[in-house]
mmCIF file of C-alpha atoms in Angstrom:
data_model
loop_
_atom_site.group_PDB
_atom_site.id
_atom_site.type_symbol
_atom_site.label_atom_id
_atom_site.label_comp_id
_atom_site.label_asym_id
_atom_site.label_seq_id
_atom_site.Cartn_x
_atom_site.Cartn_y
_atom_site.Cartn_z
ATOM 1 C CA MET G 285 0.000 0.000 0.000
ATOM 2 C CA LYS G 286 2.822 2.378 0.900
ATOM 3 C CA LEU G 287 4.465 1.580 -2.423
ATOM 4 C CA VAL G 288 1.284 2.503 -4.296
ATOM 5 C CA ILE G 289 0.935 5.773 -2.386
ATOM 6 C CA THR G 290 4.568 6.635 -3.064
ATOM 7 C CA PHE G 291 4.124 5.921 -6.766
ATOM 8 C CA VAL G 292 1.005 8.099 -6.947
ATOM 9 C CA LEU G 293 2.740 10.974 -5.168
ATOM 10 C CA LEU G 294 5.727 10.751 -7.502
ATOM 11 C CA LEU G 295 3.420 10.642 -10.502
ATOM 12 C CA LEU G 296 1.499 13.708 -9.337
ATOM 13 C CA ALA G 297 4.741 15.561 -8.656
ATOM 14 C CA SER G 298 5.997 14.661 -12.117
ATOM 15 C CA ILE G 299 2.799 15.901 -13.755
ATOM 16 C CA ALA G 300 2.874 19.144 -11.794
ATOM 17 C CA TYR G 301 6.534 19.678 -12.637
ATOM 18 C CA SER G 302 6.183 18.955 -16.330
ATOM 19 C CA ALA G 303 3.233 21.326 -16.590
ATOM 20 C CA ASP G 304 5.203 24.292 -15.293
ATOM 21 C CA PRO G 305 6.726 26.567 -17.998
ATOM 22 C CA THR G 306 9.205 27.961 -15.468
ATOM 23 C CA ILE G 307 11.444 25.007 -16.344
ATOM 24 C CA LEU G 308 12.411 26.927 -19.501
ATOM 25 C CA ALA G 309 13.334 30.110 -17.638
ATOM 26 C CA GLY G 310 16.950 31.198 -17.635
ATOM 27 C CA LYS G 311 19.763 32.223 -19.943
ATOM 28 C CA TRP G 312 20.866 29.878 -22.698
ATOM 29 C CA LYS G 313 23.968 30.035 -24.911
ATOM 30 C CA PHE G 314 23.785 28.799 -28.507
ATOM 31 C CA ASN G 315 25.679 25.542 -29.136
ATOM 32 C CA ALA G 316 26.635 25.530 -32.821
ATOM 33 C CA LYS G 317 28.383 22.156 -32.639
ATOM 34 C CA ASP G 318 25.270 20.228 -31.600
ATOM 35 C CA SER G 319 22.813 22.268 -33.682
ATOM 36 C CA ASP G 320 21.675 21.657 -37.240
ATOM 37 C CA ASP G 321 23.137 23.715 -40.066
ATOM 38 C CA PRO G 322 19.998 25.472 -41.401
ATOM 39 C CA LYS G 323 21.558 26.319 -44.761
ATOM 40 C CA GLN G 324 22.436 22.672 -45.319
ATOM 41 C CA LYS G 325 18.936 21.608 -44.282
ATOM 42 C CA PHE G 326 17.327 23.887 -46.853
ATOM 43 C CA GLN G 327 19.800 22.844 -49.534
ATOM 44 C CA GLU G 328 18.993 19.184 -48.971
ATOM 45 C CA ALA G 329 15.267 19.912 -49.176
ATOM 46 C CA MET G 330 15.495 22.022 -52.316
ATOM 47 C CA LYS G 331 18.339 20.505 -54.343
ATOM 48 C CA ASN G 332 15.943 18.823 -56.778
ATOM 49 C CA ARG G 333 13.547 21.735 -57.104
ATOM 50 C CA ASN G 334 13.506 24.747 -59.413
ATOM 51 C CA GLY G 335 14.965 27.883 -57.886
ATOM 52 C CA GLY G 336 17.630 26.058 -55.898
ATOM 53 C CA PHE G 337 20.037 27.955 -53.697
ATOM 54 C CA GLY G 338 22.723 30.528 -54.047
ATOM 55 C CA PRO G 339 25.769 30.753 -51.797
ATOM 56 C CA SER G 340 23.828 32.583 -49.086
ATOM 57 C CA GLY G 341 20.905 30.166 -48.766
ATOM 58 C CA PRO G 342 17.376 29.966 -50.156
ATOM 59 C CA GLU G 343 16.724 31.837 -53.383
ATOM 60 C CA THR G 344 13.461 33.188 -54.716
ATOM 61 C CA SER G 345 10.894 31.276 -56.710
ATOM 62 C CA ASN G 346 7.789 32.196 -58.685
ATOM 63 C CA ARG G 347 5.517 30.758 -56.019
ATOM 64 C CA PRO G 348 4.316 32.818 -53.045
ATOM 65 C CA GLY G 349 5.610 31.983 -49.599
ATOM 66 C CA VAL G 350 8.573 32.245 -47.294
ATOM 67 C CA PHE G 351 11.706 33.091 -49.339
ATOM 68 C CA SER G 352 9.502 33.432 -52.443
ATOM 69 C CA GLY G 353 9.707 35.875 -55.300
ATOM 70 C CA HIS G 354 6.527 37.537 -54.030
ATOM 71 C CA GLN G 355 8.396 38.885 -51.014
ATOM 72 C CA SER G 356 10.288 42.153 -51.019
ATOM 73 C CA SER G 357 14.068 41.940 -50.736
ATOM 74 C CA ARG G 358 13.809 43.330 -47.199
ATOM 75 C CA ASP G 359 11.315 40.614 -46.240
ATOM 76 C CA ARG G 360 13.550 37.883 -47.629
ATOM 77 C CA ASP G 361 16.624 39.271 -45.884
ATOM 78 C CA ARG G 362 14.778 39.407 -42.559
ATOM 79 C CA ASP G 363 13.476 35.858 -42.900
ATOM 80 C CA ARG G 364 16.903 34.552 -43.881
ATOM 81 C CA THR G 365 18.537 36.266 -40.913
ATOM 82 C CA SER G 366 15.975 34.806 -38.512
ATOM 83 C CA LEU G 367 16.294 31.233 -39.746
ATOM 84 C CA LEU G 368 19.896 31.026 -40.935
ATOM 85 C CA GLN G 369 21.596 33.110 -38.235
ATOM 86 C CA PRO G 370 20.665 31.985 -34.713
ATOM 87 C CA PRO G 371 21.255 34.325 -31.767
ATOM 88 C CA ASP G 372 24.346 33.961 -29.594
ATOM 89 C CA TRP G 373 22.134 33.556 -26.540
ATOM 90 C CA ILE G 374 18.532 33.837 -25.415
ATOM 91 C CA ASP G 375 16.968 34.794 -22.089
ATOM 92 C CA ILE G 376 13.620 33.218 -21.192
ATOM 93 C CA SER G 377 11.341 34.415 -18.396
ATOM 94 C CA TYR G 378 7.873 33.271 -17.368
ATOM 95 C CA THR G 379 5.067 35.143 -15.632
ATOM 96 C CA SER G 380 1.839 33.200 -16.082
ATOM 97 C CA PRO G 381 0.595 32.989 -18.754
ATOM 98 C CA GLN G 382 3.383 34.906 -20.553
ATOM 99 C CA VAL G 383 6.676 33.432 -21.752
ATOM 100 C CA ARG G 384 9.109 36.141 -22.879
ATOM 101 C CA VAL G 385 12.120 35.333 -25.064
ATOM 102 C CA ILE G 386 14.837 37.972 -25.559
ATOM 103 C CA ASP G 387 18.071 37.461 -27.502
ATOM 104 C CA ASN G 388 21.423 39.249 -27.778
ATOM 105 C CA ARG G 389 20.244 41.119 -30.893
ATOM 106 C CA GLY G 390 17.477 42.841 -28.972
ATOM 107 C CA GLU G 391 14.700 40.761 -30.518
ATOM 108 C CA GLU G 392 11.834 40.197 -28.069
ATOM 109 C CA ARG G 393 8.847 37.890 -28.401
ATOM 110 C CA ASP G 394 6.023 37.187 -25.970
ATOM 111 C CA PHE G 395 4.172 33.878 -26.046
ATOM 112 C CA TYR G 396 0.995 33.201 -24.079
ATOM 113 C CA THR G 397 0.471 29.645 -22.904
ATOM 114 C CA ASP G 398 -3.310 30.036 -22.908
ATOM 115 C CA GLY G 399 -3.341 29.850 -26.707
ATOM 116 C CA ARG G 400 -4.205 33.476 -27.411
ATOM 117 C CA LYS G 401 -3.115 34.970 -30.720
ATOM 118 C CA THR G 402 -0.514 37.740 -30.808
ATOM 119 C CA GLU G 403 -0.036 40.095 -33.743
ATOM 120 C CA LYS G 404 2.930 42.367 -34.285
ATOM 121 C CA GLU G 405 3.598 44.950 -36.963
ATOM 122 C CA MET G 406 7.233 44.997 -38.020
ATOM 123 C CA LYS G 407 9.256 48.107 -38.815
ATOM 124 C CA ASP G 408 8.833 47.454 -42.536
ATOM 125 C CA ASN G 409 5.014 47.399 -42.107
ATOM 126 C CA ARG G 410 4.839 43.616 -42.285
ATOM 127 C CA LYS G 411 2.411 42.032 -39.865
ATOM 128 C CA ILE G 412 3.038 38.610 -38.385
ATOM 129 C CA ALA G 413 0.914 36.589 -35.982
ATOM 130 C CA TRP G 414 1.712 33.744 -33.620
ATOM 131 C CA TRP G 415 0.043 31.717 -30.902
ATOM 132 C CA ALA G 416 1.378 29.267 -28.346
ATOM 133 C CA GLU G 417 0.340 26.632 -25.858
ATOM 134 C CA TRP G 418 2.022 24.560 -23.183
ATOM 135 C CA GLN G 419 2.007 20.847 -24.036
ATOM 136 C CA ASP G 420 3.176 18.556 -21.212
ATOM 137 C CA ASP G 421 6.793 19.728 -20.844
ATOM 138 C CA SER G 422 7.244 21.871 -23.955
ATOM 139 C CA LEU G 423 6.171 25.198 -25.428
ATOM 140 C CA ALA G 424 4.613 24.863 -28.881
ATOM 141 C CA VAL G 425 4.490 28.010 -31.035
ATOM 142 C CA THR G 426 2.933 28.540 -34.464
ATOM 143 C CA THR G 427 3.890 31.634 -36.471
ATOM 144 C CA GLN G 428 1.817 32.682 -39.480
ATOM 145 C CA ALA G 429 3.494 34.957 -42.021
ATOM 146 C CA LYS G 430 1.406 37.422 -44.000
ATOM 147 C CA ASP G 431 2.073 35.451 -47.201
ATOM 148 C CA GLY G 432 0.634 32.233 -45.763
ATOM 149 C CA GLY G 433 3.815 30.389 -44.839
ATOM 150 C CA LYS G 434 4.107 28.900 -41.343
ATOM 151 C CA VAL G 435 6.878 28.187 -38.858
ATOM 152 C CA TYR G 436 6.311 25.770 -35.970
ATOM 153 C CA GLU G 437 8.620 26.047 -32.939
ATOM 154 C CA THR G 438 8.922 23.698 -29.974
ATOM 155 C CA TYR G 439 10.942 24.625 -26.870
ATOM 156 C CA TYR G 440 11.895 21.759 -24.537
ATOM 157 C CA LEU G 441 14.694 20.654 -22.192
ATOM 158 C CA SER G 442 17.135 17.779 -22.159
ATOM 159 C CA PRO G 443 16.571 15.174 -19.412
ATOM 160 C CA ASP G 444 19.277 16.763 -17.235
ATOM 161 C CA GLN G 445 17.806 20.255 -17.864
ATOM 162 C CA GLN G 446 21.214 21.597 -18.892
ATOM 163 C CA HIS G 447 20.301 22.032 -22.552
ATOM 164 C CA LEU G 448 17.414 23.799 -24.248
ATOM 165 C CA TYR G 449 16.234 22.434 -27.578
ATOM 166 C CA VAL G 450 14.363 24.646 -30.024
ATOM 167 C CA LYS G 451 12.981 22.672 -32.941
ATOM 168 C CA PHE G 452 11.767 24.582 -35.989
ATOM 169 C CA LYS G 453 9.504 23.054 -38.604
ATOM 170 C CA VAL G 454 9.435 25.498 -41.491
ATOM 171 C CA GLN G 455 6.669 25.172 -44.072
ATOM 172 C CA PRO G 456 7.098 27.753 -46.855
ATOM 173 C CA LEU G 457 4.405 27.765 -49.522
ATOM 174 C CA MET G 458 7.124 27.251 -52.135
ATOM 175 C CA MET G 459 7.909 23.789 -50.706
ATOM 176 C CA ASP G 460 5.814 20.633 -50.541
ATOM 177 C CA GLN G 461 7.510 19.256 -47.418
ATOM 178 C CA PRO G 462 8.530 21.084 -44.231
ATOM 179 C CA VAL G 463 12.157 21.583 -43.232
ATOM 180 C CA THR G 464 13.075 20.676 -39.641
ATOM 181 C CA ILE G 465 15.916 22.542 -37.939
ATOM 182 C CA LEU G 466 17.160 21.864 -34.399
ATOM 183 C CA ARG G 467 18.912 24.510 -32.318
ATOM 184 C CA VAL G 468 20.674 23.537 -29.102
ATOM 185 C CA PHE G 469 21.377 25.974 -26.269
ATOM 186 C CA ASP G 470 23.467 25.321 -23.150
ATOM 187 C CA LYS G 471 22.358 26.575 -19.746
ATOM 188 C CA MET G 472 24.326 29.593 -18.532
ATOM 189 C CA PRO G 473 25.002 30.661 -14.952
ATOM 190 C CA THR G 474 23.081 33.881 -14.324
ATOM 191 C CA GLU G 475 26.191 35.878 -13.495
ATOM 192 C CA SER G 476 27.886 34.939 -16.789
ATOM 193 C CA ALA G 477 25.170 36.256 -19.106
ATOM 194 C CA PRO G 478 26.687 38.662 -21.684
ATOM 195 C CA ALA G 479 25.421 42.189 -22.079
ATOM 196 C CA GLN G 480 22.680 42.740 -24.624
ATOM 197 C CA THR G 481 23.785 44.167 -27.954
ATOM 198 C CA GLN G 482 22.817 47.810 -28.349
ATOM 199 C CA ASN G 483 21.064 49.172 -31.440
ATOM 200 C CA ALA G 484 20.239 45.643 -32.506
ATOM 201 C CA HIS G 485 17.356 46.615 -34.792
ATOM 202 C CA PRO G 486 18.323 47.793 -38.276
#
């Protein structure tokens, strides 16, 4: 009987722990060695398709979508920077139901774990929307671009909680299959967090 009670208590504690987004909070340094190379991922996905790639990554196509010819050059440059150039570090904080993610470039995003939709107008007058929810022990985010393309992000920890994984599933309209990119971040001691880059926005 005691064994059953102990098991139930451990199970309840595990459920309560896994349901708490504070497990993601902290400062995390990008680990390039253990992360996917996004340029290589896109090249592998597109090598047999029209449009192909130039030396800097995805090129334009005549179909609408992320990296498509229907985007302005500024839009394409911004999307490339976001996907192909990960931040040096990110800082995650949680105040229910808000998860805030800030990086060294000054980029800031707020996710709400209650599933509400957030819209933001960019400096170039683009408008993007995203929504998030907490699923067991991970934060699931869906971002909808104005051209219809989508990016799915999942934030979750390694078993020892020393590494943060951010998995991107990118679904541009110009591609039939999504591209999956994994970023790995290592946990940083609070006192060692680098200063935020000034004038990060172009």
